[in-house]
Amino acid sequence: MFEHTFIGLDVHAVSVVGCALNPETGELVHAKMDSDPAMVLEWIRRCEPPVKVVYESGPTGYVLARYLREAGIDCVVAASSKLLRAPSDKVKTDKRDARLLAEMLALGQITQVRVPTRDQEDLRDLSRLRSTAAKNLAHARQQVNAILLRHGIRYPKETKWTKEHGAWLHRQRFDSPVLQFTYDADVEQAEFLAAQLKRIDQRVVAAARECQYAPVIDALMCLRGIQTTTGFGLAVEIGDWTRFTGSSIGSYLGLVPSEQSSGQSRHQGPITKAGSKYARKLLIEAAWQHQRPYSRPGERLLRQLELVGPATRIRALEGNHRLHHKWEVFDARKKRSVTANTAIARELAGWCWSLAAPLQHGDHGQGDRMNAA
């Protein structure tokens, strides 16, 4: 009945604790070793084959999983948020965690996460670098604005952070040498981060053009509100779109309402905010663009539509029309803009899936790309 030795690994930066479980005999074998993939593999090979290995997703990443898979070991990574633990279990040690993973793997209770390739993980790191740089720039600019506001200095025009605004910032002078130094340092930091973000954006554009997700990015950019950095971020965060359906991808990204139901009562609350926070943020920001009236594609969108095949073009145009119509329905019902935008973001996720998933199925996607060429 049982064909595997099930191995749970509690992986840390410095050490790994392993527990090998033989379900037929109930025998448990524990070991502690350095966090070296070669040492972990050597210990695993001492166990009675065939073996199946699991460890919990976390900051140690997927290096160990890829190493074991390349060595021919069946290794999966468990979603940490899906691991079951009894409420009364108050003792948590590395040894017990490894045993729990082995037992759950033997029972088939592990929810696996997708293990990206090295290239896919590199692209995702670049996308997240861009997100971090944008946050740092926004914070630095807020620091500059805050100093000026506290001292009663206001820029006379509406549009900020232009060349004209930059020259105006450098002309500001304060009586206190300490305050002047602080202000100059904040302005210098904001300018440095703006230049850094521009350099990162250039690298993202180059990567989006050359990477394996290029057809998917081109398709996503046919929807309003999605440009290169947004399309690149969504493509690398989701990775394999074929894992989902048009309705399930919204749940994966945490865009569906939470729910507390019992008996005859049913209560829906805020969205679950599960999955990738960055991908959810990109969709919510893009959804605002569909509030604007839409009659025909603009010049940028027309150029983008020329890069994709006819099937993708038709779906994208339909999606743009229907997403704006959805906004009109919410406005007619006098829904709060924030609530409506979240619902539109959920719809947008489904339309993104409808464009990206066919391209990753192989036959349809290649044909669509060839037609576009």
XYZ file of C-alpha atoms in Angstrom:
373
model
C 0.000 0.000 0.000
C 2.737 2.450 0.998
C 5.353 3.039 -1.657
C 7.398 5.823 -0.126
C 9.516 6.826 2.775
C 8.128 10.244 3.628
C 10.671 12.829 4.772
C 9.897 16.146 6.408
C 12.604 18.812 6.584
C 12.575 21.831 8.875
C 14.908 24.120 6.963
C 16.725 27.085 8.496
C 19.570 29.296 7.325
C 22.189 27.419 9.378
C 20.742 23.956 10.026
C 18.230 21.424 8.732
C 16.308 18.968 10.900
C 14.954 15.919 9.082
C 12.396 13.280 9.995
C 11.976 10.134 7.860
C 8.700 8.241 8.299
C 8.031 4.692 7.121
C 4.197 4.434 7.249
C 4.238 0.632 6.978
C 6.311 0.113 10.131
C 5.725 3.476 11.815
C 9.493 3.888 12.222
C 10.802 7.435 12.623
C 14.380 8.454 11.943
C 15.535 11.935 12.972
C 18.680 13.791 11.959
C 20.178 17.250 12.261
C 22.673 18.545 9.716
C 24.163 21.717 8.296
C 22.100 23.671 5.791
C 24.082 22.313 2.862
C 22.039 20.754 0.021
C 24.769 18.151 -0.588
C 24.654 16.990 3.044
C 20.852 16.881 2.999
C 20.914 14.798 -0.182
C 23.464 12.415 1.309
C 21.229 11.794 4.354
C 18.108 11.352 2.213
C 19.829 8.687 0.121
C 20.441 6.648 3.237
C 16.680 6.196 3.641
C 14.844 3.290 2.078
C 13.776 4.249 -1.459
C 11.630 5.483 -3.000
C 11.463 8.670 -0.950
C 9.307 11.770 -1.083
C 10.502 14.953 0.609
C 8.717 18.079 1.798
C 9.765 21.283 3.490
C 7.907 24.457 4.352
C 8.040 27.564 2.184
C 9.906 30.439 3.776
C 12.900 32.774 3.532
C 15.292 29.962 2.546
C 13.632 29.879 -0.872
C 13.727 27.066 -3.402
C 17.445 26.299 -3.744
C 17.140 23.032 -1.831
C 14.029 21.921 -3.745
C 15.681 22.527 -7.107
C 18.872 20.766 -5.996
C 16.983 17.674 -4.821
C 14.846 17.555 -7.959
C 17.913 17.760 -10.167
C 19.305 14.801 -8.194
C 16.166 12.786 -8.949
C 14.483 13.212 -5.551
C 10.726 13.846 -5.454
C 10.643 17.074 -3.425
C 7.709 19.411 -2.845
C 7.443 22.712 -0.987
C 4.456 23.106 1.346
C 2.461 26.324 1.564
C 3.114 27.465 5.129
C -0.310 29.131 5.416
C -2.054 25.818 4.637
C -0.364 23.623 7.250
C -2.759 22.169 9.803
C -1.876 22.381 13.479
C -4.080 21.483 16.420
C -5.117 24.543 18.513
C -4.032 22.714 21.676
C -0.534 22.051 20.326
C 1.555 24.625 22.186
C 4.956 22.942 21.809
C 6.848 23.910 18.679
C 10.339 22.582 18.023
C 12.301 21.858 14.864
C 12.026 18.120 15.496
C 8.253 18.236 15.929
C 7.854 20.458 12.864
C 9.811 17.995 10.709
C 7.703 15.110 11.984
C 4.474 17.016 11.342
C 5.537 17.666 7.743
C 6.387 13.999 7.191
C 3.041 12.848 8.641
C 1.037 15.358 6.571
C 2.911 14.318 3.436
C 2.097 10.651 4.131
C -1.591 11.540 4.548
C -1.681 13.649 1.390
C -2.513 16.808 3.358
C 0.220 19.016 1.870
C -0.755 21.992 -0.287
C 2.145 22.497 -2.655
C 3.495 25.811 -3.874
C 4.916 26.218 -7.349
C 8.715 26.006 -7.434
C 10.031 28.533 -9.972
C 13.119 27.951 -12.058
C 16.234 29.988 -11.398
C 15.489 32.296 -14.338
C 11.882 32.790 -13.224
C 12.972 33.623 -9.682
C 15.538 36.124 -11.014
C 12.808 37.897 -12.990
C 10.555 37.992 -9.950
C 13.358 39.492 -7.856
C 13.781 42.231 -10.476
C 10.050 42.991 -10.356
C 10.083 43.203 -6.569
C 13.194 45.402 -6.694
C 11.186 47.816 -8.832
C 8.347 47.767 -6.299
C 10.721 48.481 -3.409
C 12.419 51.306 -5.320
C 9.055 52.943 -6.060
C 8.086 52.768 -2.369
C 11.408 54.262 -1.297
C 11.040 57.100 -3.804
C 7.500 57.898 -2.653
C 8.687 57.984 0.973
C 11.659 60.238 0.145
C 9.451 62.685 -1.735
C 7.008 62.738 1.150
C 9.889 63.666 3.452
C 10.688 66.670 1.262
C 7.038 67.733 1.104
C 6.696 67.378 4.872
C 9.639 69.682 5.625
C 8.283 72.358 3.304
C 4.765 72.045 4.710
C 5.950 72.349 8.311
C 7.647 75.633 7.454
C 4.779 77.105 5.479
C 6.361 76.796 2.041
C 4.073 75.734 -0.808
C 4.810 75.149 -4.472
C 2.592 77.537 -6.476
C 1.681 75.009 -9.215
C -0.293 71.780 -9.104
C 2.127 69.454 -10.901
C 5.143 68.433 -8.845
C 8.376 66.538 -9.434
C 8.972 68.014 -12.859
C 12.202 69.740 -13.945
C 10.658 73.079 -13.053
C 9.651 71.806 -9.621
C 13.151 70.405 -9.104
C 14.727 73.794 -9.835
C 12.272 75.416 -7.398
C 13.236 72.917 -4.680
C 16.929 73.806 -5.046
C 16.153 77.511 -4.653
C 14.612 77.085 -1.179
C 16.730 78.417 1.674
C 16.336 78.205 5.465
C 17.870 80.324 8.227
C 18.976 77.293 10.252
C 22.135 75.593 8.889
C 20.998 72.305 10.448
C 17.602 72.492 8.758
C 19.213 73.486 5.442
C 21.499 70.452 5.600
C 18.567 68.151 6.387
C 16.473 69.587 3.576
C 19.295 69.380 1.013
C 19.991 65.768 2.020
C 16.314 64.852 1.594
C 16.146 66.480 -1.844
C 19.376 64.758 -2.857
C 17.994 61.407 -1.662
C 14.766 61.890 -3.625
C 16.700 62.730 -6.792
C 19.001 59.751 -6.346
C 16.065 57.364 -5.871
C 14.275 58.834 -8.906
C 17.364 58.167 -11.044
C 17.643 54.669 -9.589
C 13.982 53.911 -10.376
C 14.446 55.158 -13.931
C 17.434 52.839 -14.363
C 15.458 49.887 -12.954
C 12.532 50.655 -15.276
C 14.883 50.543 -18.256
C 16.129 47.122 -17.150
C 12.549 45.908 -16.652
C 11.628 47.003 -20.185
C 14.638 45.142 -21.596
C 13.875 42.022 -19.544
C 10.200 42.101 -20.535
C 11.194 42.140 -24.193
C 13.669 39.247 -23.907
C 12.267 36.915 -21.229
C 10.101 33.821 -21.612
C 7.031 35.799 -20.511
C 7.260 38.283 -23.420
C 4.118 36.975 -25.228
C 2.146 37.079 -21.965
C 3.333 40.624 -21.186
C 2.383 41.789 -24.682
C -1.096 40.320 -24.217
C -1.619 41.829 -20.760
C -0.608 45.265 -22.009
C -3.624 45.209 -24.349
C -5.800 45.910 -21.305
C -6.111 49.510 -20.122
C -4.093 50.382 -17.047
C -1.428 47.748 -17.736
C 1.870 48.993 -19.102
C 5.280 47.329 -19.205
C 6.149 47.361 -15.492
C 2.638 46.242 -14.480
C 2.476 43.517 -17.132
C 5.963 42.328 -16.226
C 5.095 42.256 -12.518
C 1.877 40.294 -13.061
C 3.530 37.830 -15.447
C 6.426 36.950 -13.159
C 4.368 36.907 -9.951
C 1.729 34.521 -11.352
C 4.172 32.507 -13.433
C 2.017 29.641 -14.655
C -1.437 31.008 -15.476
C -2.720 27.588 -16.504
C -2.957 26.597 -12.829
C -6.102 28.721 -12.500
C -9.446 29.458 -14.072
C -10.998 32.840 -14.714
C -12.891 32.599 -11.414
C -10.230 30.980 -9.220
C -7.427 33.458 -9.946
C -9.264 36.205 -8.036
C -9.378 33.938 -4.982
C -5.672 33.104 -5.341
C -4.815 36.810 -5.312
C -6.996 37.536 -2.272
C -9.523 39.684 -4.141
C -12.613 37.762 -2.990
C -14.613 38.717 0.143
C -13.956 36.894 3.393
C -16.968 35.058 4.774
C -18.349 34.008 8.152
C -21.378 31.750 7.675
C -23.118 29.421 10.096
C -26.581 27.922 9.860
C -28.915 30.421 8.235
C -26.624 33.422 8.731
C -24.130 34.567 6.113
C -21.785 37.503 6.493
C -19.203 38.676 3.972
C -16.379 40.925 5.097
C -13.293 42.569 3.554
C -11.265 40.803 0.886
C -9.052 37.954 2.091
C -5.772 39.556 0.896
C -4.289 36.112 0.304
C -1.572 35.366 -2.237
C 0.843 37.864 -3.733
C 0.431 41.307 -2.209
C 2.367 42.893 -5.068
C 0.242 41.315 -7.828
C -2.931 42.368 -5.994
C -1.634 45.944 -5.715
C -0.848 46.063 -9.439
C -4.362 44.917 -10.358
C -6.044 47.374 -7.994
C -4.008 50.264 -9.411
C -4.748 49.198 -12.988
C -8.480 48.840 -12.297
C -8.820 52.590 -11.656
C -8.030 53.273 -15.324
C -11.222 51.528 -16.425
C -13.321 54.177 -14.689
C -12.538 56.632 -17.469
C -14.892 56.670 -20.490
C -13.883 54.210 -23.183
C -15.010 54.522 -26.794
C -12.022 53.400 -28.835
C -8.387 52.447 -28.093
C -5.836 55.221 -27.738
C -2.643 55.395 -29.769
C -0.552 53.403 -27.287
C -3.189 50.703 -27.051
C -3.563 50.525 -30.827
C 0.182 49.984 -31.208
C 0.078 47.290 -28.572
C -2.853 45.498 -30.189
C -0.827 45.203 -33.388
C 1.751 43.064 -31.540
C -0.660 40.263 -30.648
C -2.703 37.761 -32.592
C -6.343 38.204 -33.604
C -7.776 36.010 -30.830
C -5.921 37.969 -28.144
C -6.900 41.259 -29.772
C -10.605 40.410 -29.754
C -10.550 39.281 -26.108
C -8.645 42.389 -25.021
C -11.046 44.788 -26.745
C -14.020 42.962 -25.230
C -12.389 43.070 -21.809
C -11.792 46.819 -21.988
C -15.419 47.453 -22.949
C -16.871 45.166 -20.290
C -14.636 46.430 -17.488
C -15.676 50.026 -18.155
C -19.323 48.947 -18.366
C -18.893 47.293 -14.965
C -17.725 50.639 -13.574
C -20.830 52.307 -15.011
C -23.033 49.706 -13.284
C -21.348 50.349 -9.930
C -21.627 54.125 -10.388
C -25.349 53.789 -11.177
C -25.792 51.790 -7.977
C -23.852 54.510 -6.099
C -21.259 52.076 -4.821
C -18.240 53.494 -3.015
C -15.360 53.941 -5.443
C -12.957 51.866 -3.343
C -15.432 48.974 -3.125
C -16.195 49.162 -6.832
C -12.517 49.292 -7.784
C -11.761 46.134 -5.784
C -14.529 44.317 -7.630
C -13.197 45.612 -10.951
C -9.709 44.408 -9.992
C -11.162 40.928 -9.431
C -12.792 41.078 -12.881
C -9.525 42.375 -14.356
C -7.669 39.378 -12.922
C -10.054 37.107 -14.811
C -9.518 38.998 -18.071
C -5.742 38.843 -17.574
C -6.065 35.086 -17.167
C -8.149 34.834 -20.349
C -5.318 36.515 -22.278
C -2.334 34.825 -20.624
C -3.445 31.215 -20.068
C -4.040 30.333 -23.762
C -0.545 31.580 -24.623
C 0.972 29.159 -22.104
C -0.915 26.109 -23.368
C 1.569 25.812 -26.214
C -0.355 25.063 -29.373
C -2.829 27.962 -29.221
C -0.308 30.409 -27.856
C 2.304 29.673 -30.510
C -0.237 30.015 -33.283
C -1.445 33.329 -31.893
C 2.129 34.606 -31.687
C 2.908 33.459 -35.206
C -0.174 35.225 -36.565
C 0.939 38.407 -34.804
C 4.348 38.171 -36.478
